[in-house]
Structures are given as C-alpha cells and as structure tokens.
Amino acid sequence: MMYDVVVVGGGPAGLASASESSKLGLRTLLLDENPRLGGILPQCIHPGFGLHCLGEDLTGPEFAHRLIEEVRGSGVEVRTQAHVTSLAMRSDLVKEVTYASPQGTEAVQAKAVIYAAGARERHRFEVGIAGDRVAGIYTAGEAQAMMDLYGVMPGRRVVIVGSGDVGLIMARRFALEGAEVVGVVEMLPYPGGLARNLMILRDFDIPLYLSHKVTEVRGRGRVERVKVVRVNEELRETGEGFWIDCDTLLISAGLVPRVKILRRAGAIMDPATGGPVVNDRLETTLPGVFAAGNSLIINDLVDYAVEQGRTAAKGAEEFVRGNGIPTRRWIRVRRGGYVRFVVPHMLGGDRDFWLYARVSRPVEDALVEVPEIGLRRKVPVLKPSEMLRLRIKSGVEGGRVTLVIR
Amino acid sequence: MTVYKLTCVICPLSCSVEVEVEGNRVKDVRGFSCPRGKEWAVEEVLSPKRVVMTVIRVRAGKEPVVSVKTDSPIPKERIRELMSYLATLEVEAPVFIGQVVVEHPLGLETKVVATRSVEAVETREHA
C-alpha cells in the first residue's frame, strides 16, 4: 500500500500534521502505538493549553479532542495500537514503515514520513539517584497517568525532583488530592517552570530547594526517605546533606526526544537538542522524512508542537508534489552567545519560517541578533525554560547566519 | 502595611509587580507594564482565584474516571472544600465532553464540566 504521507505518532504534533497533510490533498496514514489518540494530552487534565494557537484556555483532554476531531473530519486513515519498529529508505522517494499491531507485523510504503513520536522522561539512574530499588519511585508522567487516567493515588508524602513545568503541575495535582508535597528539589540555582506554574509553590506552600539534588533513596519494599544534598555552581555535591521522610519520589528531570527509529534509519542527530538535524521545512537529513513536536525539540508549549506538525506537513506536500525538495545551497544556522540550541539547522532562504531556540542560562535585558540579516531585538528576560521563537522572513542569502544572544 | 511581590503571569514578559496593601485597600501598584497586569496583580492580592481540575469516578464506564474542571476560576480559599466534595461524587457513564457534572457546587458561581468523554461499557442483554 502506497501513501503520500505516513505520520508516526498521534500526539499533538502528529495529529496536527496528519490533518494538515490530508487537507493539502495528500493520502495520509496516521500510526499510533496507543489504543487512543492524543499522546500525553489526555492525562494533562490541567488548563493552559491552546492559549497561543486557539486563543482559548483548554485542558489537555479538551485540546486533544479538538485535534482528534480535526483528523476525523479530514479523511486521514488512522491505525492505533500500531507500534512502529522501523523506518527504511527504499529510495529517496519511497520509505517503508514497519509496525507491530495486534494483527502481527505489517508494513506500509510512503513518499514522505512525518516523525512525531514525542519524548520520554528521564529516569532516576540518568539523574544519579542511587540507593534501594523500591516501590514508590515514578516519573512525573507515570504518576500523572495513574491519577488522571486510572484514578489511582500513587502516594501520600511526596518529594519531587525537578522544578520544570511537569514537576510543578504534579506538585499541584498531589496537593489538590490531599497528599503532602514535602519538597521540590532543583539542582540549578533557579526554578525551571513557566511563571504561571511557579505560582503553584506559593498556592500550596510547597518548599523549593534550589541548588540541591536528591542523591539516594532508602526504604524496605517502599520508599521511606530520600537524601538531599546542596550542590555548588559546578553542580558538585557539598556537605553531608539531610534526609526527608517520604513514601514517594517523583522524577521530573526533563524529557528526551524519542528518536531511536530515526537514528537507526540514518538521520543525523543534533547533540544539543537530542533530536534530528532539520532544514526550514523540518525535513531531516533523510530526504522526505520530516520531524515535528517533542521528537524534534522539547517544547514548553503544545502550540509549538502543533505549529511544527503543520510546517512538516507543508514540507511533505512540497516533497510529494515535486518528487523531492528542489536542490539549493542550504544556509547553515550557527549558534552564538548564550544559545543552547537553535532549530532549524539549515535554511533555504526562499520562505518564511519560525526559528526556535533556547538559552543556556537566564539572560536579563537580552539582545537577540541575527547580524547577517540585520535582525535585532531586545527581550526583557530569557529563561532556559521558555523557548525563544523568531519569525525569519524569506530572502536570506549567504553561506551562513548566526543567532547571537547577549 | 504589606507589600506583595508577584511575578505577573498574564503574558511571557513576566513583570515583577509589587502591590502595597493597607488593611483591605490597595495603596500602590508598581512594576506592571500593561493595564491587564495591574488588574491581575490587584485581584491576585485581594481575592485570588483559580480554575480547579480533578477527576471524578465513573460508574459503568470504559474508563474508571473522567477529568473535570471548573468552567470559571473560584476563590482560592474554597479549593480544598471543593476538592473534598468532588471526591465523594460518582457519575454514570456515558459522560460527554463539555457535560455539566455539577451545577454550582457548594453554592459557588461555577459549573464543574467534563473535559473528556467516557463511553459506557456495553451491557449484555440476558434472554
């Protein structure tokens, strides 16, 4: 079976790219490994979704509902419980996507693939938490699924590792359900979440330990206490630390793009994002394979994942209609100043696009510049937790451009 | 006299706003860059409100719980009371997204609405 586009992943980026690609007249198949569409949205029952792209304040399940309705109305073929196991380049113009389903292993062919498999959460061993292997240690997303999809309370006295949005939102969920959140432990000297989520700490009197890390878990059968140690500016442990009694440890230490399938297929990765290297169509280094959402870059707003999904769909249309994206001299995008990453990595110069970037540390009175095209903008404050998004107009020329943040 | 230091959450500018309060009256607001920020800061100090979200048990549903939210923000000090009340409820499947689960819980000026749909389990007819 030959499709124009196969979309891998039914979360916000995948749903948006599938409906967009179908609306552009492309024969589209959407594959998702879960029994229901929406990705992680159905378990994010808090408000704050869609503020940018819909101008409405929705919860995750409501936002997912909108995207799913759009897919249903656009004629996309949908297959759930389809776990993609490989992506193979049959030629520059034909890709084969293999997936495991309740019917066994199946394969489909497509001219273009949009890879939107999302991200996974970092686990305790990635953040250096030693000690007993006991019950009561969850990633924040696991606990969220337990509470908000299955109605199960994971614990009563909770320590949370990481002050990013996911950790803060789970702090609120636990507090609302009557559990005691005895501490949010953040390794960095500043909190990680969006300002609206930092209010949660004040709302529920939750202690925040900045420049601290959890180093050890102890317990018999179940978590009984965790050790918290102060860290210096190089993030090295200083002093003996102290113990906090708790029955649950939530790890909310960031997300990692899920790119195994893409990497195995041969796409080049960017160590700074953890995702693939892409051009301004969000095409990876594999011709006709596009990436969007959290498998491209870890986004802080769902709106950006949706936007990337649509951009990738437009790229896929260009690829399918033109049997490939016309060869051109790609302009490289370099990083300067406090830029931790910038996406896309290459641009054609022939169309408008969004540039997404993050800073490596908080910068006050920041100056954002792309000197080669005369872009210069002052921003009152930039934080690593809040993505910088810049519109770059077509008409860029030259061999390279540099994003500089000072 | 008390001075509240807030980070405005209306937009990503994240202004640091200071609200000076004496008794129940606002004496001064500083640091905001727009009227919305000023209004937000005053309300946040005098009568903070929040949208509340949780899940409610579902009887005979394909899923055990349904997610709900208040359709308008409620006074912060009533959140705990509302949560305890919602924890006692159970709704019958099917539940539809947008369906009002409770109207004016505890006399509050808000509705609790379902934020997803939950289908009913198919029951077999016994001959």
Coordinates of C-alpha atoms in Angstrom, one line a residue:
Chain A
M1 CA 0.0 0.0 0.0
M2 CA 1.5 3.4 -1.0
Y3 CA 0.6 6.5 0.9
D4 CA 1.7 10.0 0.2
V5 CA 2.4 10.6 3.9
V6 CA 2.7 8.3 6.9
V7 CA 2.7 10.1 10.2
V8 CA 4.4 8.3 13.1
G9 CA 2.8 9.3 16.4
G10 CA -0.7 10.5 17.3
G11 CA 0.1 13.2 19.8
P12 CA -0.4 17.0 19.2
A13 CA 2.3 17.3 16.5
G14 CA 1.3 14.1 14.7
L15 CA -2.4 14.9 14.8
A16 CA -1.8 18.4 13.5
S17 CA 0.5 17.2 10.7
A18 CA -1.9 14.4 9.7
S19 CA -4.9 16.7 9.4
E20 CA -2.9 19.4 7.6
S21 CA -1.4 16.9 5.2
S22 CA -4.8 15.4 4.4
K23 CA -6.2 18.9 3.9
L24 CA -3.4 19.6 1.4
G25 CA -4.8 16.7 -0.6
L26 CA -2.2 14.1 0.4
R27 CA -3.2 10.5 1.1
T28 CA -2.3 10.2 4.7
L29 CA -2.0 7.4 7.3
L30 CA -1.5 8.1 11.0
L31 CA 0.0 5.4 13.2
D32 CA -0.1 5.4 16.9
E33 CA 1.1 2.8 19.4
N34 CA -1.6 3.6 22.0
P35 CA -5.2 2.4 21.8
R36 CA -6.4 6.1 21.9
L37 CA -5.1 9.2 20.1
G38 CA -3.9 12.3 21.8
G39 CA -0.5 11.2 23.0
I40 CA 0.2 12.5 26.5
L41 CA -2.6 15.2 26.3
P42 CA -5.4 13.0 27.8
Q43 CA -3.5 12.8 31.1
C44 CA -2.7 16.5 31.3
I45 CA -6.0 17.5 32.9
H46 CA -4.8 21.0 33.9
P47 CA -5.8 24.1 32.0
G48 CA -3.3 26.3 30.0
F49 CA -3.4 24.6 26.6
G50 CA -4.1 26.4 23.4
L51 CA -3.6 29.9 24.7
H52 CA -1.5 30.9 21.7
C53 CA -2.9 28.9 18.8
L54 CA -6.6 28.9 19.7
G55 CA -6.8 31.9 22.0
E56 CA -8.7 29.7 24.4
D57 CA -7.7 28.2 27.7
L58 CA -8.3 24.4 27.4
T59 CA -7.2 21.4 29.4
G60 CA -5.1 18.7 27.7
P61 CA -8.1 16.3 27.0
E62 CA -10.1 19.1 25.6
F63 CA -7.2 20.2 23.4
A64 CA -6.7 16.6 22.2
H65 CA -10.4 16.4 21.4
R66 CA -10.2 19.4 19.1
L67 CA -7.2 17.9 17.2
I68 CA -8.7 14.4 17.0
E69 CA -12.0 15.9 15.6
E70 CA -9.9 17.7 13.0
V71 CA -8.2 14.5 12.0
R72 CA -11.6 12.6 11.9
G73 CA -13.0 15.3 9.6
S74 CA -10.1 15.4 7.2
G75 CA -10.2 11.9 5.9
V76 CA -6.9 10.7 7.5
E77 CA -6.6 6.9 7.8
V78 CA -5.9 6.1 11.4
R79 CA -4.4 3.0 12.9
T80 CA -4.0 2.7 16.6
Q81 CA -2.1 0.0 18.6
A82 CA 0.4 0.2 15.8
H83 CA 3.9 0.4 17.3
V84 CA 6.4 1.5 14.6
T85 CA 9.5 -0.7 14.8
S86 CA 11.5 0.5 11.8
L87 CA 11.7 3.1 9.0
A88 CA 13.7 2.1 5.9
M89 CA 14.6 4.2 2.9
R90 CA 13.7 2.1 -0.1
S91 CA 14.9 5.0 -2.3
D92 CA 14.9 8.8 -1.9
L93 CA 11.3 8.8 -3.0
V94 CA 10.0 5.7 -1.2
K95 CA 10.1 4.9 2.5
E96 CA 8.8 1.7 4.2
V97 CA 7.4 1.9 7.7
T98 CA 7.1 -1.3 9.6
Y99 CA 4.9 -1.6 12.7
A100 CA 3.7 -4.3 15.2
S101 CA 0.0 -4.4 15.7
P102 CA -2.4 -6.9 17.3
Q103 CA -2.7 -8.5 13.8
G104 CA 1.1 -9.0 13.6
T105 CA 3.8 -7.2 11.9
E106 CA 2.8 -5.1 8.9
A107 CA 4.5 -2.6 6.6
V108 CA 3.3 0.3 4.5
Q109 CA 5.1 2.5 2.0
A110 CA 5.0 6.2 1.7
K111 CA 6.6 9.0 -0.3
A112 CA 7.1 11.1 2.8
V113 CA 7.2 10.3 6.6
I114 CA 6.4 12.8 9.4
Y115 CA 8.1 11.5 12.5
A116 CA 6.3 12.8 15.6
A117 CA 6.9 10.1 18.2
G118 CA 7.3 12.5 21.1
A119 CA 9.7 12.2 24.0
R120 CA 10.4 10.0 27.0
E121 CA 11.0 11.1 30.6
R122 CA 14.5 10.9 32.1
H123 CA 14.6 8.2 34.8
R124 CA 16.3 8.1 38.3
F125 CA 19.5 6.5 37.1
E126 CA 20.0 9.2 34.5
V127 CA 20.0 11.8 37.2
G128 CA 22.3 9.9 39.5
I129 CA 19.9 8.8 42.2
A130 CA 21.4 5.8 44.0
G131 CA 20.1 3.5 46.7
D132 CA 17.4 0.9 47.1
R133 CA 15.2 -0.4 44.3
V134 CA 11.9 0.1 46.0
A135 CA 8.3 0.8 45.1
G136 CA 7.2 4.4 45.1
I137 CA 9.6 5.8 42.5
Y138 CA 7.8 7.2 39.5
T139 CA 8.4 9.6 36.7
A140 CA 6.0 12.6 36.9
G141 CA 4.2 11.4 33.8
E142 CA 3.7 7.9 35.2
A143 CA 2.2 9.3 38.3
Q144 CA 0.0 11.6 36.2
A145 CA -1.3 8.7 34.2
M146 CA -2.0 6.8 37.4
M147 CA -4.0 9.6 38.9
D148 CA -5.7 11.2 35.9
L149 CA -6.4 8.2 33.6
Y150 CA -6.8 5.4 36.1
G151 CA -7.8 7.2 39.3
V152 CA -5.1 5.7 41.5
M153 CA -3.2 7.7 44.1
P154 CA 0.5 6.9 43.8
G155 CA 1.5 8.1 47.3
R156 CA 0.8 10.4 50.3
R157 CA 4.0 12.1 51.1
V158 CA 6.0 13.2 48.0
V159 CA 9.4 14.5 47.1
I160 CA 9.6 15.9 43.5
V161 CA 12.9 16.0 41.6
G162 CA 13.0 18.9 39.2
S163 CA 11.1 22.2 39.1
G164 CA 10.2 22.2 35.5
D165 CA 6.5 22.6 34.4
V166 CA 5.8 18.8 34.6
G167 CA 7.1 18.6 38.2
L168 CA 5.2 21.7 39.3
I169 CA 2.0 20.6 37.7
M170 CA 2.3 17.3 39.5
A171 CA 3.1 19.1 42.8
R172 CA -0.3 20.8 42.4
R173 CA -2.1 17.6 41.5
F174 CA -0.8 15.8 44.6
A175 CA -1.6 18.9 46.8
L176 CA -5.1 19.2 45.4
E177 CA -5.7 15.5 46.1
G178 CA -4.7 16.0 49.7
A179 CA -1.3 14.5 49.6
E180 CA 1.6 16.3 51.2
V181 CA 4.3 17.6 48.9
V182 CA 7.3 17.9 51.2
G183 CA 9.7 19.3 48.7
V184 CA 10.6 20.2 45.1
V185 CA 14.3 19.7 44.7
E186 CA 16.0 21.6 41.9
M187 CA 19.7 21.2 41.0
L188 CA 20.0 24.5 39.3
P189 CA 20.1 27.9 41.2
Y190 CA 16.8 29.0 39.5
P191 CA 13.4 27.3 39.1
G192 CA 12.7 25.7 35.8
G193 CA 9.0 26.3 35.1
L194 CA 6.9 28.9 33.5
A195 CA 5.9 31.8 35.7
R196 CA 2.2 30.7 35.8
N197 CA 3.3 27.3 37.1
L198 CA 5.7 28.7 39.8
M199 CA 2.6 30.2 41.4
I200 CA 1.7 26.7 42.4
L201 CA 4.5 26.6 45.0
R202 CA 3.1 29.7 46.7
D203 CA -0.5 28.5 46.4
F204 CA 0.2 25.3 48.3
D205 CA 3.1 26.3 50.5
I206 CA 5.4 23.8 48.9
P207 CA 9.1 24.1 49.8
L208 CA 11.5 24.6 46.9
Y209 CA 15.1 23.5 47.4
L210 CA 17.2 25.3 44.7
S211 CA 20.9 24.2 44.2
H212 CA 20.0 20.8 45.7
K213 CA 19.8 17.3 44.5
V214 CA 18.4 14.0 45.6
T215 CA 21.3 11.6 45.8
E216 CA 19.9 8.5 47.5
V217 CA 16.7 6.6 48.2
R218 CA 16.2 4.3 51.2
G219 CA 13.4 2.0 52.1
R220 CA 12.3 -1.6 52.7
G221 CA 9.8 -2.5 50.0
R222 CA 8.6 1.1 49.6
V223 CA 10.4 4.5 49.6
E224 CA 10.9 5.6 53.3
R225 CA 13.3 8.5 52.9
V226 CA 15.5 10.3 50.4
K227 CA 18.8 12.1 50.9
V228 CA 19.0 15.7 49.7
V229 CA 22.4 17.4 49.3
R230 CA 23.3 21.0 48.4
V231 CA 25.3 21.5 45.2
N232 CA 27.7 24.2 44.2
E233 CA 27.8 26.1 40.9
E234 CA 29.5 23.2 39.1
L235 CA 26.7 21.1 40.4
R236 CA 29.1 19.1 42.7
E237 CA 27.7 17.9 46.0
T238 CA 28.8 19.9 49.0
G239 CA 28.3 18.8 52.6
E240 CA 26.6 15.8 54.2
G241 CA 23.1 16.6 53.2
F242 CA 19.9 15.8 55.0
W243 CA 17.1 13.2 54.9
I244 CA 13.5 13.8 54.1
D245 CA 10.9 11.2 55.1
C246 CA 8.5 10.4 52.3
D247 CA 6.8 7.4 50.6
T248 CA 7.0 8.6 47.0
L249 CA 9.7 10.1 44.8
L250 CA 8.7 11.7 41.6
I251 CA 11.4 12.2 38.9
S252 CA 10.6 15.1 36.7
A253 CA 14.1 15.8 35.3
G254 CA 13.3 16.6 31.8
L255 CA 12.4 14.9 28.5
V256 CA 14.5 13.3 25.9
P257 CA 13.3 13.1 22.2
R258 CA 12.4 9.6 21.1
V259 CA 14.5 9.2 18.0
K260 CA 15.6 5.6 18.0
I261 CA 13.8 4.7 14.8
L262 CA 15.0 7.9 13.1
R263 CA 18.6 7.3 14.2
R264 CA 18.5 3.7 13.0
A265 CA 17.2 4.8 9.7
G266 CA 20.3 7.0 9.4
A267 CA 19.2 10.5 10.2
I268 CA 21.9 12.8 11.7
M269 CA 21.2 14.0 15.2
D270 CA 22.0 17.2 16.9
P271 CA 23.6 16.6 20.4
A272 CA 22.2 20.0 21.6
T273 CA 18.5 19.1 21.0
G274 CA 18.7 15.3 21.2
G275 CA 16.6 15.4 18.0
P276 CA 17.4 15.3 14.3
V277 CA 19.2 17.9 12.2
V278 CA 16.5 19.6 10.1
N279 CA 16.1 22.3 7.4
D280 CA 13.4 25.0 7.4
R281 CA 10.8 22.5 6.1
L282 CA 11.6 20.4 9.2
E283 CA 13.0 17.8 6.8
T284 CA 15.7 15.6 8.4
T285 CA 18.9 14.6 6.7
L286 CA 16.8 11.7 5.2
P287 CA 15.1 13.1 2.1
G288 CA 11.3 13.2 2.6
V289 CA 11.5 12.3 6.3
F290 CA 10.3 15.2 8.5
A291 CA 10.2 15.7 12.2
A292 CA 7.9 17.6 14.5
G293 CA 6.9 18.1 18.1
N294 CA 8.9 16.8 21.0
S295 CA 10.9 14.3 19.0
L296 CA 12.3 17.3 17.1
I297 CA 12.9 19.6 20.1
I298 CA 11.5 19.6 23.6
N299 CA 8.8 22.2 23.5
D300 CA 7.3 24.0 26.5
L301 CA 4.0 24.8 24.8
V302 CA 1.8 22.4 22.9
D303 CA 1.1 25.3 20.5
Y304 CA 4.6 25.0 19.1
A305 CA 4.3 21.2 18.7
V306 CA 1.1 21.8 16.6
E307 CA 2.8 24.5 14.6
Q308 CA 5.8 22.2 13.8
G309 CA 3.3 19.5 12.8
R310 CA 1.7 21.9 10.3
T311 CA 5.1 23.1 9.0
A312 CA 6.2 19.5 8.5
A313 CA 3.0 18.7 6.6
K314 CA 3.6 21.7 4.2
G315 CA 7.2 20.4 3.7
A316 CA 5.8 16.9 3.0
E317 CA 3.4 18.4 0.4
E318 CA 6.3 20.2 -1.3
F319 CA 8.3 16.9 -1.3
V320 CA 5.4 14.7 -2.6
R321 CA 4.3 17.2 -5.3
G322 CA 7.9 17.9 -6.5
N323 CA 9.3 14.4 -6.1
G324 CA 11.8 15.9 -3.6
I325 CA 12.6 19.3 -2.4
P326 CA 14.5 21.3 -5.0
T327 CA 18.2 21.2 -4.6
R328 CA 19.6 24.5 -3.3
R329 CA 22.5 25.9 -1.5
W330 CA 21.4 25.5 2.1
I331 CA 22.3 28.2 4.6
R332 CA 23.8 27.0 7.8
V333 CA 22.5 28.3 11.1
R334 CA 25.1 28.8 13.8
R335 CA 24.9 29.4 17.5
G336 CA 26.5 32.4 19.3
G337 CA 26.4 33.8 22.8
Y338 CA 24.1 32.0 25.2
V339 CA 22.3 29.9 22.6
R340 CA 22.0 26.3 23.8
F341 CA 20.3 25.2 20.6
V342 CA 18.7 26.6 17.5
V343 CA 16.3 24.8 15.1
P344 CA 16.2 24.6 12.1
H345 CA 19.9 23.9 11.4
M346 CA 19.7 24.8 7.7
L347 CA 17.5 27.1 5.7
G348 CA 16.7 27.6 2.1
G349 CA 16.3 31.4 2.3
D350 CA 13.3 31.1 0.0
R351 CA 10.5 31.1 2.5
D352 CA 9.3 32.5 5.9
F353 CA 9.8 30.2 8.8
W354 CA 10.0 30.0 12.6
L355 CA 13.3 29.8 14.3
Y356 CA 13.2 28.1 17.7
A357 CA 15.9 28.5 20.3
R358 CA 16.7 28.1 23.9
V359 CA 19.3 29.9 26.0
S360 CA 21.8 28.1 28.2
R361 CA 21.2 30.3 31.3
P362 CA 18.8 33.1 32.3
V363 CA 19.7 36.4 30.5
E364 CA 18.2 39.7 31.6
D365 CA 17.9 42.6 29.1
A366 CA 18.8 40.2 26.4
L367 CA 19.8 41.3 22.9
V368 CA 18.8 38.8 20.2
E369 CA 20.6 39.2 16.9
V370 CA 21.0 37.6 13.6
P371 CA 23.6 40.0 12.3
E372 CA 23.7 38.6 8.7
I373 CA 20.1 39.6 8.1
G374 CA 20.0 42.7 10.3
L375 CA 17.6 41.2 12.8
R376 CA 18.0 42.8 16.2
R377 CA 15.5 42.6 19.1
K378 CA 15.6 43.4 22.8
V379 CA 13.9 41.0 25.1
P380 CA 13.4 41.9 28.9
V381 CA 14.3 38.4 30.1
L382 CA 15.1 35.0 28.5
K383 CA 15.0 31.8 30.5
P384 CA 16.2 28.3 29.6
S385 CA 12.6 27.1 30.3
E386 CA 11.0 29.4 27.8
M387 CA 11.6 28.8 24.2
L388 CA 12.5 31.8 22.0
R389 CA 10.6 31.8 18.8
L390 CA 11.5 34.2 15.9
R391 CA 9.9 34.7 12.6
I392 CA 12.5 34.8 9.8
K393 CA 11.4 36.3 6.5
S394 CA 12.3 34.8 3.1
G395 CA 15.1 36.4 1.2
V396 CA 18.0 35.3 3.3
E397 CA 21.3 34.9 1.3
G398 CA 24.8 33.9 2.0
G399 CA 26.5 30.8 3.3
R400 CA 25.5 31.0 7.0
V401 CA 23.6 33.0 9.5
T402 CA 24.3 33.2 13.3
L403 CA 21.8 33.5 16.1
V404 CA 23.5 35.5 18.8
I405 CA 22.1 36.2 22.3
R406 CA 23.8 38.5 24.7
Chain B
M1 CA 1.1 47.8 55.6
T2 CA 2.1 44.8 53.5
V3 CA 3.9 44.7 50.1
Y4 CA 3.2 41.7 48.0
K5 CA 5.8 40.8 45.3
L6 CA 4.4 38.9 42.4
T7 CA 5.5 37.7 39.0
C8 CA 2.8 38.5 36.5
V9 CA 1.5 35.5 34.6
I10 CA -0.7 37.3 32.1
C11 CA 2.0 37.2 29.3
P12 CA 5.5 35.9 28.9
L13 CA 7.0 39.3 29.8
S14 CA 6.8 38.1 33.5
C15 CA 6.8 41.6 35.0
S16 CA 7.7 41.8 38.7
V17 CA 4.8 43.6 40.2
E18 CA 4.6 45.0 43.8
V19 CA 1.3 45.6 45.4
E20 CA 1.1 47.7 48.5
V21 CA -1.9 46.9 50.7
E22 CA -3.1 48.6 53.9
G23 CA -5.9 46.7 55.6
N24 CA -8.1 45.7 52.7
R25 CA -7.2 48.6 50.4
V26 CA -4.6 48.8 47.7
K27 CA -2.3 51.8 48.2
D28 CA 0.0 51.3 45.3
V29 CA 0.8 49.0 42.4
R30 CA 4.3 49.1 40.8
G31 CA 6.2 47.4 38.1
F32 CA 3.4 46.4 35.7
S33 CA 3.7 47.3 32.0
C34 CA 0.1 47.0 31.0
P35 CA -3.4 47.5 32.5
R36 CA -4.2 43.8 32.4
G37 CA -1.1 43.1 34.5
K38 CA -2.2 45.8 37.0
E39 CA -5.7 44.4 37.3
W40 CA -4.4 40.8 37.6
A41 CA -2.0 41.8 40.4
V42 CA -4.7 43.6 42.4
E43 CA -7.1 40.7 42.1
E44 CA -4.3 38.2 43.0
V45 CA -3.7 40.1 46.2
L46 CA -7.3 40.9 47.3
S47 CA -9.2 37.8 46.0
P48 CA -7.0 35.2 44.2
K49 CA -9.0 32.8 42.0
R50 CA -8.1 29.6 40.3
V51 CA -9.6 27.1 37.9
V52 CA -9.7 23.7 39.6
M53 CA -9.2 20.4 37.8
T54 CA -9.5 16.9 39.1
V55 CA -11.0 13.5 38.1
I56 CA -14.4 12.1 39.2
R57 CA -15.3 8.4 39.5
V58 CA -17.4 7.0 36.7
R59 CA -19.8 4.1 37.2
A60 CA -20.0 1.5 34.4
G61 CA -17.6 3.4 32.1
K62 CA -15.0 2.2 29.8
E63 CA -12.6 4.2 31.8
P64 CA -12.6 4.4 35.6
V65 CA -12.5 8.2 35.9
V66 CA -13.4 11.3 33.9
S67 CA -11.4 14.5 34.0
V68 CA -13.3 17.7 35.0
K69 CA -12.7 21.4 35.6
T70 CA -14.5 24.4 37.0
D71 CA -15.6 26.5 34.0
S72 CA -14.6 29.7 35.7
P73 CA -12.0 30.4 38.4
I74 CA -13.1 30.0 42.0
P75 CA -11.8 31.7 45.2
K76 CA -8.5 30.1 46.2
E77 CA -9.6 29.6 49.8
R78 CA -12.5 27.4 48.7
I79 CA -10.4 24.9 46.6
R80 CA -9.8 22.4 49.4
E81 CA -13.5 22.3 50.3
L82 CA -14.5 21.8 46.6
M83 CA -11.9 19.0 46.1
S84 CA -13.3 17.1 49.2
Y85 CA -16.8 17.4 47.8
L86 CA -15.9 16.3 44.3
A87 CA -14.0 13.3 45.8
T88 CA -17.4 12.0 47.1
L89 CA -19.1 12.1 43.7
E90 CA -19.6 9.4 41.1
V91 CA -21.2 9.9 37.7
E92 CA -22.9 7.4 35.5
A93 CA -21.4 6.6 32.1
P94 CA -21.7 7.7 29.3
V95 CA -20.2 11.1 30.1
F96 CA -19.7 13.6 27.2
I97 CA -17.0 16.3 26.9
G98 CA -18.5 19.6 28.0
Q99 CA -21.3 18.0 30.0
V100 CA -22.1 19.8 33.3
V101 CA -21.4 17.3 36.0
V102 CA -22.3 19.6 38.9
E103 CA -24.0 23.0 38.7
H104 CA -23.0 25.5 41.4
P105 CA -21.2 23.0 43.7
L106 CA -21.3 24.3 47.4
G107 CA -23.1 27.4 46.2
L108 CA -20.1 28.5 44.1
E109 CA -20.7 30.6 41.0
T110 CA -19.2 28.0 38.7
K111 CA -20.1 24.7 36.9
V112 CA -18.0 21.6 37.0
V113 CA -17.7 20.3 33.5
A114 CA -16.3 17.1 32.0
T115 CA -13.2 17.7 29.9
R116 CA -13.3 14.3 28.1
S117 CA -15.9 11.8 27.1
V118 CA -16.2 8.3 28.7
E119 CA -18.2 5.7 27.0
A120 CA -20.4 3.2 28.8
V121 CA -19.4 -0.4 28.9
E122 CA -21.7 -2.5 26.8
T123 CA -24.1 -4.5 28.9
R124 CA -25.3 -7.8 27.6
E125 CA -29.0 -8.4 27.4
H126 CA -29.9 -11.6 29.1
A127 CA -32.7 -13.5 27.4

